[in-house]
CSV table of C-alpha atoms in Angstrom, one decimal:
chain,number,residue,atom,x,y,z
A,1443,UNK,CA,62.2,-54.1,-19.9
A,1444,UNK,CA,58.8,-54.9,-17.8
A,1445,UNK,CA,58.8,-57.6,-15.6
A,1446,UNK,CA,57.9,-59.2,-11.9
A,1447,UNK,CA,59.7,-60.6,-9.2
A,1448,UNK,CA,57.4,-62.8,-7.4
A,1449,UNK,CA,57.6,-64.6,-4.4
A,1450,UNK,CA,60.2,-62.6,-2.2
A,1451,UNK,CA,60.4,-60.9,0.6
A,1452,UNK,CA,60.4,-57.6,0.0
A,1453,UNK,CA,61.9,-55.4,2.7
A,1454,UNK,CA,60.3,-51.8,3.0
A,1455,UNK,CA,59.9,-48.5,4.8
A,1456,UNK,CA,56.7,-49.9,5.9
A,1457,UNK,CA,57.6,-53.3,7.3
A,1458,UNK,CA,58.2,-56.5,4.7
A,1459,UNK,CA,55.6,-57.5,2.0
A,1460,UNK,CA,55.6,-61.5,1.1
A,1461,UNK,CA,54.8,-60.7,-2.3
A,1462,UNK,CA,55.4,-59.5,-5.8
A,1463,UNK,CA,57.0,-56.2,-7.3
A,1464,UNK,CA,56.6,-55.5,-11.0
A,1465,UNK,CA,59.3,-53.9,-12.8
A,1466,UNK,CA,58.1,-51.2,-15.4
A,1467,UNK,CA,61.2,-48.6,-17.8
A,1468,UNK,CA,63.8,-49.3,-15.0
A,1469,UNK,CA,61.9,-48.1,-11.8
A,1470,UNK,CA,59.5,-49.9,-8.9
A,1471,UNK,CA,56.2,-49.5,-10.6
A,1472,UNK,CA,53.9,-51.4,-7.7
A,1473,UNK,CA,54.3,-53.7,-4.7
A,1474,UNK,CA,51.6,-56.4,-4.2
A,1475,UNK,CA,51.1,-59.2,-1.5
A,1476,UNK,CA,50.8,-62.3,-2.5
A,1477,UNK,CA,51.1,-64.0,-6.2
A,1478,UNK,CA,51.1,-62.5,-9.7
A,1479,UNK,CA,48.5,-63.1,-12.3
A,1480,UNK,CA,49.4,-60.8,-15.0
A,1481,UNK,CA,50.6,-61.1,-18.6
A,1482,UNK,CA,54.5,-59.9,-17.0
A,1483,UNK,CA,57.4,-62.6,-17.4
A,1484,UNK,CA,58.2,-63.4,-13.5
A,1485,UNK,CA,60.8,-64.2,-12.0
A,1486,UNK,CA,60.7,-66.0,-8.8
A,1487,UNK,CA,63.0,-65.3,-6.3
A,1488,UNK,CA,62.0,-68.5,-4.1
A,1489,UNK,CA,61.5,-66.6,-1.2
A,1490,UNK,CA,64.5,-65.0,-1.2
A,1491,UNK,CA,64.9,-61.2,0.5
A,1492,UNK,CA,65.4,-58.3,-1.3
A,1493,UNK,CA,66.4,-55.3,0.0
A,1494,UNK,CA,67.5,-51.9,-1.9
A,1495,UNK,CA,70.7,-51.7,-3.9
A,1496,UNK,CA,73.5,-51.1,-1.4
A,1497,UNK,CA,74.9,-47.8,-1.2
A,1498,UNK,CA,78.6,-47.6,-0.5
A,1499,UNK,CA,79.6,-43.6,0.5
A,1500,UNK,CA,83.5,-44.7,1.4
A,1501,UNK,CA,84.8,-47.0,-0.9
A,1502,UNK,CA,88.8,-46.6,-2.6
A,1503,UNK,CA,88.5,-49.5,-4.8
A,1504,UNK,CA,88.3,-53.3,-5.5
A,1505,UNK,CA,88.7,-56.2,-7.7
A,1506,UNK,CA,92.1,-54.9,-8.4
A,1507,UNK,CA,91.2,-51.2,-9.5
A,1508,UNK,CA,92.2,-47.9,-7.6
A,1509,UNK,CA,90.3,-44.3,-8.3
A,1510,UNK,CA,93.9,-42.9,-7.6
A,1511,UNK,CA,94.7,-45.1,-10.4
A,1512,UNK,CA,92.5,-42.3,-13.1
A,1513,UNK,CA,92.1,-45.8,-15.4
A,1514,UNK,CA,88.9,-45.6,-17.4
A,1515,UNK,CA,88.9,-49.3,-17.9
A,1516,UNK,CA,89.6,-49.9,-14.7
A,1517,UNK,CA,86.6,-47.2,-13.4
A,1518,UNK,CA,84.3,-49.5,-15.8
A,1519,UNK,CA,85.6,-53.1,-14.1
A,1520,UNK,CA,85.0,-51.8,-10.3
A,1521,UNK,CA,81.9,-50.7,-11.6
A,1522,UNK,CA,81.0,-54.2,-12.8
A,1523,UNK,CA,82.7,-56.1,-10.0
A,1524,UNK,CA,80.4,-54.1,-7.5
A,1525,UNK,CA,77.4,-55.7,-8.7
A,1526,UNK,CA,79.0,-58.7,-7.4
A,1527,UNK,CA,78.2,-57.3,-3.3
A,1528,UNK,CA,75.0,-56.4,-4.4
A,1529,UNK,CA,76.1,-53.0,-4.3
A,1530,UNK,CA,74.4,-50.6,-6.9
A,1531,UNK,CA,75.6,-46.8,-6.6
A,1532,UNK,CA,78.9,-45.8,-4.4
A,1533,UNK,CA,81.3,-42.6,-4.2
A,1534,UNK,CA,84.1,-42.7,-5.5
A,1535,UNK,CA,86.6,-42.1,-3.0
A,1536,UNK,CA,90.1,-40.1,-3.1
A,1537,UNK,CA,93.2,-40.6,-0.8
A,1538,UNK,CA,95.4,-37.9,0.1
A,1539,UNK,CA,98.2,-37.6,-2.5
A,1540,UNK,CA,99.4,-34.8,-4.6
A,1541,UNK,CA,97.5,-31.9,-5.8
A,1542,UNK,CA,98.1,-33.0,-9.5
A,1543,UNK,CA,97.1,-36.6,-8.5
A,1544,UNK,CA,93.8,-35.8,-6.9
A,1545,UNK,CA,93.3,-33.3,-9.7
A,1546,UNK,CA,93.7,-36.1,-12.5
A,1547,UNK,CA,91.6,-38.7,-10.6
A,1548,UNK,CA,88.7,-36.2,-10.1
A,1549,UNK,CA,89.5,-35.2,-14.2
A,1550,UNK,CA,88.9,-39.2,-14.2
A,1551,UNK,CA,86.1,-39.5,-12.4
A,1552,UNK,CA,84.3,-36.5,-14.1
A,1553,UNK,CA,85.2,-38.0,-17.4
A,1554,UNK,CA,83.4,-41.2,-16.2
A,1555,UNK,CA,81.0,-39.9,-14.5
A,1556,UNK,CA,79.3,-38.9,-18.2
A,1557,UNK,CA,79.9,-42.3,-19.9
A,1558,UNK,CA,78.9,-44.8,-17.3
A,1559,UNK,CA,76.6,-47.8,-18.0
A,1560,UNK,CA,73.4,-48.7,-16.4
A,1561,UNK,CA,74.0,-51.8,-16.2
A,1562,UNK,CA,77.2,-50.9,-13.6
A,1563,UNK,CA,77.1,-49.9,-10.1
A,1564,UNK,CA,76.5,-46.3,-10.5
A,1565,UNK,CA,78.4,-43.7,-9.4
A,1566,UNK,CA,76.9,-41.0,-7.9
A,1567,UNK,CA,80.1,-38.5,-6.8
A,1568,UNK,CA,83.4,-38.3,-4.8
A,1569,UNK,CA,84.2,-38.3,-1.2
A,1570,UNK,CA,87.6,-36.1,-0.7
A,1571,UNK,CA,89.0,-37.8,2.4
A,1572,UNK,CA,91.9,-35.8,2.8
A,1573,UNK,CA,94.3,-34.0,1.9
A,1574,UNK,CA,92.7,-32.0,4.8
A,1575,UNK,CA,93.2,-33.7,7.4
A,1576,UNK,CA,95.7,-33.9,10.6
A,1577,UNK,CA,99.2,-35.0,10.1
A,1578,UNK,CA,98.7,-36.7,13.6
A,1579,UNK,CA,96.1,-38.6,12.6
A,1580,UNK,CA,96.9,-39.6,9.0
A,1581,UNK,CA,96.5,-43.3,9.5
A,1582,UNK,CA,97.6,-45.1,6.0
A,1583,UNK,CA,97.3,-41.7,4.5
A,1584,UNK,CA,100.5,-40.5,3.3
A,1585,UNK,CA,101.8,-37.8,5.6
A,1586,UNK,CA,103.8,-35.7,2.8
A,1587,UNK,CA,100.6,-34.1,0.6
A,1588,UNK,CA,98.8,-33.2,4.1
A,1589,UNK,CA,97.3,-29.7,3.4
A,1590,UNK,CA,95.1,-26.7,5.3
A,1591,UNK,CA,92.1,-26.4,3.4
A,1592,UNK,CA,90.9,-23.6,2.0
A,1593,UNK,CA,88.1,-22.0,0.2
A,1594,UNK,CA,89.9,-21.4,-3.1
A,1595,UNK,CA,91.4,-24.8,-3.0
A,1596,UNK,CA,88.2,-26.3,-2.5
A,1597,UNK,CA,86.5,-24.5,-5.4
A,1598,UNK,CA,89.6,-25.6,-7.8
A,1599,UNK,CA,89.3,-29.0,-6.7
A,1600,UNK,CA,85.3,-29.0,-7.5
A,1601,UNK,CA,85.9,-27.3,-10.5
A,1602,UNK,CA,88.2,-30.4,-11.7
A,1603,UNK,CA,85.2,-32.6,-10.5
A,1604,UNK,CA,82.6,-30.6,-12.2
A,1605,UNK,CA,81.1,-30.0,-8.9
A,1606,UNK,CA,80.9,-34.2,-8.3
A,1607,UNK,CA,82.2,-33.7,-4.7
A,1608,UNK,CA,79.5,-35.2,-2.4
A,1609,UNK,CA,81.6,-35.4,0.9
A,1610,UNK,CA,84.6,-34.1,2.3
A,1611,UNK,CA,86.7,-35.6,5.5
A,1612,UNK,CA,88.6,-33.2,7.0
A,1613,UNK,CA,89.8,-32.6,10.4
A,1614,UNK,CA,87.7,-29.6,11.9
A,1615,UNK,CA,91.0,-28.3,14.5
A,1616,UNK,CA,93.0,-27.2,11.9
A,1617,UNK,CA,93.8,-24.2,10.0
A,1618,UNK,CA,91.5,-22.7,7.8
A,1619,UNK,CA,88.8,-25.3,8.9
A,1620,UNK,CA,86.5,-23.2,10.4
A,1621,UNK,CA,86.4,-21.1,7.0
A,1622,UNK,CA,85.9,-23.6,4.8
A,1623,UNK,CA,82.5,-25.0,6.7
A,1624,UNK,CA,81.4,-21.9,6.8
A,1625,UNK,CA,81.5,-21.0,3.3
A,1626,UNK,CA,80.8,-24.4,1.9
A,1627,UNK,CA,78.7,-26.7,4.7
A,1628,UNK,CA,75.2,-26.3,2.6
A,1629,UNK,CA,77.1,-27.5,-0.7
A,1630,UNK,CA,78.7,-30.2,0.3
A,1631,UNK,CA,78.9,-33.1,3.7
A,1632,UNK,CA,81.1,-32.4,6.1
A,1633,UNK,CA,82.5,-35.5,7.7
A,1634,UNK,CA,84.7,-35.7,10.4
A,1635,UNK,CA,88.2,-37.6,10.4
A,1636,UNK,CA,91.6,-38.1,10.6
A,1637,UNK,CA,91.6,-35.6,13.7
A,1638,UNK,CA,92.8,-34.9,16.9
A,1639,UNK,CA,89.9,-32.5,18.2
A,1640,UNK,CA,88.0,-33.3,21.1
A,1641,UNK,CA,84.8,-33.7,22.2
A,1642,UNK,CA,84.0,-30.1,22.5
A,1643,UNK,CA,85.4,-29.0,19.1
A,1644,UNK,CA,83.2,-31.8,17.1
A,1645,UNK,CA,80.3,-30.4,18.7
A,1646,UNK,CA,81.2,-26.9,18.0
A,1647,UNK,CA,82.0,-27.7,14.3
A,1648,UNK,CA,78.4,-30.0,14.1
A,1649,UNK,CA,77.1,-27.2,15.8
A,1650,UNK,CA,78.8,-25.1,12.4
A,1651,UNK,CA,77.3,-27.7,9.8
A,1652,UNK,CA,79.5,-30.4,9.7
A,1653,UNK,CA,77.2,-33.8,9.5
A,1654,UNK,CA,78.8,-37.2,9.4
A,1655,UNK,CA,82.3,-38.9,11.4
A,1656,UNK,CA,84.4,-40.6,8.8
A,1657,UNK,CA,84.7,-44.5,9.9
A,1658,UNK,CA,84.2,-44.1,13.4
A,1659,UNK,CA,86.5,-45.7,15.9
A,1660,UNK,CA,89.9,-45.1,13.5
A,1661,UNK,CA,92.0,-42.2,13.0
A,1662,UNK,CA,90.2,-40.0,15.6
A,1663,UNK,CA,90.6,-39.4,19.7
A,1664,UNK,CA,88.8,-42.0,21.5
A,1665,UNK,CA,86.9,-42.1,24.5
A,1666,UNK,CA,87.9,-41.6,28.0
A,1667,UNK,CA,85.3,-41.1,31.0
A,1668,UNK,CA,87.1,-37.6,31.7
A,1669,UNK,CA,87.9,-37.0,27.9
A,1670,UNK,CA,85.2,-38.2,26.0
A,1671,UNK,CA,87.2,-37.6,22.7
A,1672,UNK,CA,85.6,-37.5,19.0
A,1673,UNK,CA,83.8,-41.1,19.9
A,1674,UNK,CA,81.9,-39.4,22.4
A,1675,UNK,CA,80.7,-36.9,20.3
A,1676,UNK,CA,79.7,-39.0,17.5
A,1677,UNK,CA,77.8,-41.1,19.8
A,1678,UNK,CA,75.7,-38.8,21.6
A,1679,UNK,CA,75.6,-35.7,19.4
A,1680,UNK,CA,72.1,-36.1,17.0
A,1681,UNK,CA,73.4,-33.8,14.5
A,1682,UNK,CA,75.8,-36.6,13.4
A,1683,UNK,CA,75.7,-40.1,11.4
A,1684,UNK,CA,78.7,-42.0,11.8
A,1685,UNK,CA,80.4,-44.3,9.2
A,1686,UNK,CA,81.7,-47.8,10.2
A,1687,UNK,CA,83.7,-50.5,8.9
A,1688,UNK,CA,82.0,-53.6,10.0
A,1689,UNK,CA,84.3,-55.9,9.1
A,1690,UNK,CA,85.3,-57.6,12.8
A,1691,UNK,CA,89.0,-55.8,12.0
A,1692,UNK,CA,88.9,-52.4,12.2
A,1693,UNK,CA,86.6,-52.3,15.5
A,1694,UNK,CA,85.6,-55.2,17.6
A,1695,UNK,CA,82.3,-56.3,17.3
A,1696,UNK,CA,81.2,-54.8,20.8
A,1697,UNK,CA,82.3,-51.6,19.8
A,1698,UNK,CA,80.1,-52.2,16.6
A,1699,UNK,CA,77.2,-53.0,18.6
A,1700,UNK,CA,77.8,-49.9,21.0
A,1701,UNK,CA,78.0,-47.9,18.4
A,1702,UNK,CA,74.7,-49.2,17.0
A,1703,UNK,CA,73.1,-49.0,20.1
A,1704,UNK,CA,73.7,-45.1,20.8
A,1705,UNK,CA,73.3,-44.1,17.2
A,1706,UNK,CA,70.5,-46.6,16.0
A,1707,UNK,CA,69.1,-47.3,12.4
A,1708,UNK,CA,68.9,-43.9,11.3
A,1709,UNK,CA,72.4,-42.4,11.7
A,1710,UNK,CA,74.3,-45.6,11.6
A,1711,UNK,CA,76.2,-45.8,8.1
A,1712,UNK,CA,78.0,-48.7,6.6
A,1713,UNK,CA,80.6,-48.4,5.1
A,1714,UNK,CA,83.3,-50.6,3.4
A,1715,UNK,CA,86.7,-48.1,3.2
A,1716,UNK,CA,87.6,-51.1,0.9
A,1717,UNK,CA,91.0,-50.4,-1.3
A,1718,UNK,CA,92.1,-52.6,-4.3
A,1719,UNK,CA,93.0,-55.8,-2.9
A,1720,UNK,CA,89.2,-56.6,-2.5
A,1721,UNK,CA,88.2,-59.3,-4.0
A,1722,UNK,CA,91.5,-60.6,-5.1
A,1723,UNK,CA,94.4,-63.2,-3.2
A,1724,UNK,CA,96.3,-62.4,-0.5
A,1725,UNK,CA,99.4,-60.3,-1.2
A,1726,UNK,CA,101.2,-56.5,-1.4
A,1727,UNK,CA,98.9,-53.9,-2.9
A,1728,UNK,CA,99.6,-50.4,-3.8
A,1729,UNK,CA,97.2,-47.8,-1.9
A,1730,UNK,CA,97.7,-44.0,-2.4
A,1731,UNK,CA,101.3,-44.8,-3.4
A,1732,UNK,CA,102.7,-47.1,-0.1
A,1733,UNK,CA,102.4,-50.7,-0.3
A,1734,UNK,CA,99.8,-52.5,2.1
A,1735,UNK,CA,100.3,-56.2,2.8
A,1736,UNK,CA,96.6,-58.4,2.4
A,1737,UNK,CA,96.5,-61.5,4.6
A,1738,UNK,CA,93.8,-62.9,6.9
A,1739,UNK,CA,91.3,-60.8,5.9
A,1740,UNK,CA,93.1,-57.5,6.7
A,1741,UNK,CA,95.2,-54.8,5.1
A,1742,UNK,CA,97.7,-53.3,6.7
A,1743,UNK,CA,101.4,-51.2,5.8
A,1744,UNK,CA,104.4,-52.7,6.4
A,1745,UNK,CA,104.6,-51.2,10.1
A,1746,UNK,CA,101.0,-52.8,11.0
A,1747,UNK,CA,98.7,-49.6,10.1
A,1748,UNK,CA,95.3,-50.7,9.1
A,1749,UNK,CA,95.2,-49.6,5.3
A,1750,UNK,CA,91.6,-49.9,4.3
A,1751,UNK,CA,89.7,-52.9,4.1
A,1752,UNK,CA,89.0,-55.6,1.4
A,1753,UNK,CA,85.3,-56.0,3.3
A,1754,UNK,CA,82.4,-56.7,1.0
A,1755,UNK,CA,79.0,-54.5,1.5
A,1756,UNK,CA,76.9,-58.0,1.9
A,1757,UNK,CA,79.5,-59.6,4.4
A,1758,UNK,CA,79.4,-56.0,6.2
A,1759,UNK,CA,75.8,-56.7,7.0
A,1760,UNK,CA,76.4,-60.3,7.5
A,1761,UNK,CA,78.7,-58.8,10.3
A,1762,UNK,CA,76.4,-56.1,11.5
A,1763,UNK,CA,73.5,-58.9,11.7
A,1764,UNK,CA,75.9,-61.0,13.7
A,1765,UNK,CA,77.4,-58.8,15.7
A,1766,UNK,CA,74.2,-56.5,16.7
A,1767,UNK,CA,71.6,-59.5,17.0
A,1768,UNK,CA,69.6,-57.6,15.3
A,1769,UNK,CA,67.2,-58.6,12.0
A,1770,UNK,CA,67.9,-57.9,8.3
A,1771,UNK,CA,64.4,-55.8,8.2
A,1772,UNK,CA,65.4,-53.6,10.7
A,1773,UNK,CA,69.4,-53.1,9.3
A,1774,UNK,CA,68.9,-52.7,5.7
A,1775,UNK,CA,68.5,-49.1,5.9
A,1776,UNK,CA,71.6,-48.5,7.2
A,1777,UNK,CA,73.4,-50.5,3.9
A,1778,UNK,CA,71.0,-47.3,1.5
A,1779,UNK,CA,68.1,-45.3,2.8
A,1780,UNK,CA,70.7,-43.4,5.2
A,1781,UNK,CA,73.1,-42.9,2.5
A,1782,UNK,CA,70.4,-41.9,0.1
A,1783,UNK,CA,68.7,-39.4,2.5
A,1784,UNK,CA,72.6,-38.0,3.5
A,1785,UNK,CA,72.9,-37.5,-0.2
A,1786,UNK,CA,69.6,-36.1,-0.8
A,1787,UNK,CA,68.6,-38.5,-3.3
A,1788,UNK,CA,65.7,-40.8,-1.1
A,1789,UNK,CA,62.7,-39.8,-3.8
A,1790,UNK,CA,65.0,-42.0,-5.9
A,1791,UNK,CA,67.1,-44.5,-4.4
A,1792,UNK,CA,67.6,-46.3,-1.0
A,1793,UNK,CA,64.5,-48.1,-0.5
A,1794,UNK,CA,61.9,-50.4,-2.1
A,1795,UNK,CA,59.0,-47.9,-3.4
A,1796,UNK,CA,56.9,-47.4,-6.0
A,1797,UNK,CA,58.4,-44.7,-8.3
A,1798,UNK,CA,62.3,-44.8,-7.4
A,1799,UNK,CA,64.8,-46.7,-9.4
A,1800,UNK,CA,65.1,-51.1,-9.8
A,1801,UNK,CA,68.2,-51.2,-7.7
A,1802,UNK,CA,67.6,-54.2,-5.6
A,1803,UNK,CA,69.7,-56.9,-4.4
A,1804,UNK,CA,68.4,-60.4,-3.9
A,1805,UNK,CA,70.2,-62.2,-0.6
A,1806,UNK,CA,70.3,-65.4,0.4
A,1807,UNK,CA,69.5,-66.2,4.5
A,1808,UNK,CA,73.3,-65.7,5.1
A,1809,UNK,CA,73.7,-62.6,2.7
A,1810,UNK,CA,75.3,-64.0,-0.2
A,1811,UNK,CA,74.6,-62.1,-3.2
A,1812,UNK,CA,72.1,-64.1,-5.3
A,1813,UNK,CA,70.8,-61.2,-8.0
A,1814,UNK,CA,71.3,-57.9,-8.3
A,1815,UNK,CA,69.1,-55.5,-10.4
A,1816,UNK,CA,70.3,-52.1,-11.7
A,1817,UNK,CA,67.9,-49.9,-13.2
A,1818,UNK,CA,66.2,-53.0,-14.2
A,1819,UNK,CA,68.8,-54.9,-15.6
A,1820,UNK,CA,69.2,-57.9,-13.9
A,1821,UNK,CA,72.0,-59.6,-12.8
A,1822,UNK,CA,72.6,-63.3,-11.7
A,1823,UNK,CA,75.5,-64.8,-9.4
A,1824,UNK,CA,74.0,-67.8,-7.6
């Protein structure tokens, strides 16, 4: 599996590179200016961009499939479907439901986790948002499994995962929050959501290791010029990337932007928070048991509580390009080489370099999905 794809735009760490990359046992093996002259088959990308695979760290479902749903077959669709948005590794993210429902959806997920394909977007863990989280804040959450974390909850629930829990949201006010960073903040992300604390209790808990804000503008206190609330935080405090939903719905463009602005293209995260009725017709969905009506682009429950999002990983920097004015060399890292870096796996994933794995996706000018390679498998949807 050795090959080239010539004449792209390559986007980089370094800057772009009009050139070639050649393709060598699923990994970047060189980046070269200009035109190819080896014995390689090319493939030429007609000057098309390519930026790393997308990395999605907050994503429910899709394409019909829940993680809540602990469906094998419907783990390996998603999976496929993914490629589709040119995204190429994800977490797999949990809702708050029963104990015995999280448990057999992280059983699931473990159980996948060891049989996946490499030619499917690739998993690389679970975010836990929830089940510790406010019960004033649940958002489309289901209120009746809230819990208080704890430390021997957490361990049970990692042991079910076979220690495949990457991130967990939680709201750092309540009980037993404080003991849970403490013991676990260097194992796994901390990320801030679903919460009522202020301004001066995110900084205390960044201050205590938490590291991220869970889809910043929902579920969380906002800002006030006396009250600066959990957006405040997020914005000015450097210990913290922040999540967001760019999808035009669940924050208005300007608050994209702002948030852009204050937390620039290091610590800025994009997310999709997308549930099952992504990529399918408008209708009534099940998410974490309570139905969620799709129509006009949004999902919402029946009372008008936004409910996740059906928001695609190349429209969400279609969006971002839009709504920031800002270009696709300088936003791609915020679509993988933030998430890979959270994560801790940047030596081999999240940006074009010699040496880390042949997840790429090739976009057209307006970010439509034209290829997608994973681990060298290559993938066509014009």
């Amino acid at each position: 599996m050795n090959y080239v794809l010539t004449n792209g735009i390559f986007h980089t760490e370094e800057g772009p590179v009009n050139g070639h990359i050649i393709i060598e046992e699923k990994q970047i093996a060189g980046i070269n200016p200009g035109e190819y002259t080896g014995p390689l088959e090319c493939h030429d990308l007609s000057g098309h961009h390519v930026l790393p695979g997308f990395i999605d760290i907050h994503i429910h479902g899709g394409y019909g499939e829940d993680f809540m749903d602990a469906d094998l077959m419907g783990l390996h669709h998603l999976s496929q479907s993914l490629l589709r948005e040119g995204t190429t590794s994800y977490l797999a993210t949990t809702m708050t439901q029963s104990e015995e429902a999280i448990k057999t959806a992280l059983t699931t997920l473990k159980e996948y986790h060891k049989q996946q394909s490499e030619e499917e977007a690739e998993m690389l863990g679970i975010h836990l948002e929830g089940p510790y989280i406010s019960e004033f804040k649940v958002g489309a959450q289901n209120p009746q499994f809230v819990q208080r974390p704890s430390i021997d909850s957490i361990h049970d629930l990692q042991t079910a995962a076979d220690q495949l829990i990457k991130i967990i949201t939680f709201a750092p006010e309540v009980e037993g929050a404080a003991e849970v960073l403490a013991e676990f903040h260097d194992k796994v992300i901390f990320s801030m959501g679903h919460t009522v604390a202020g301004f001066d209790d995110i900084n205390q808990a960044a201050s205590n290791g938490a590291r991220h804000i869970t889809h910043l503008y929902n579920a969380s206190t906002p800002f006030a010029h006396r009250q600066p609330g959990a957006f405040g935080a997020a914005w000015t405090n450097d210990r913290l990337s922040t999540e967001v939903i760019v999808d035009g719905i669940h924050s208005h463009p300007a608050a994209v932007n702002i948030a852009y602005r204050l937390k620039g293209p290091e610590q800025f995260l994009l997310i999709t928070d997308a549930m099952r009725a992504k990529g399918m017709i408008d209708g009534t969905y099940d998410l974490g048991g309570q139905d969620v009506i799709v129509k006009n682009n949004s999902a919402r429950l029946a009372d008008g509580t936004l409910a996740g999002s059906i928001l695609k990983m190349n429209d969400g920097l279609k969006n971002l390009m839009a709504y920031t004015k800002r270009d696709i060399d300088e936003l791609w890292r915020v679509t993988s080489l933030n998430q890979a870096k959270a994560l801790g796996i940047d030596d081999t994933k999240g940006s074009i370099k010699p040496g880390k794995d042949a997840d790429l996706v090739v976009l057209s000018p307006d970010c439509n999905v034209l290829m997608t390679i994973k681990k060298g498998h290559i993938h066509h949807f014009n």
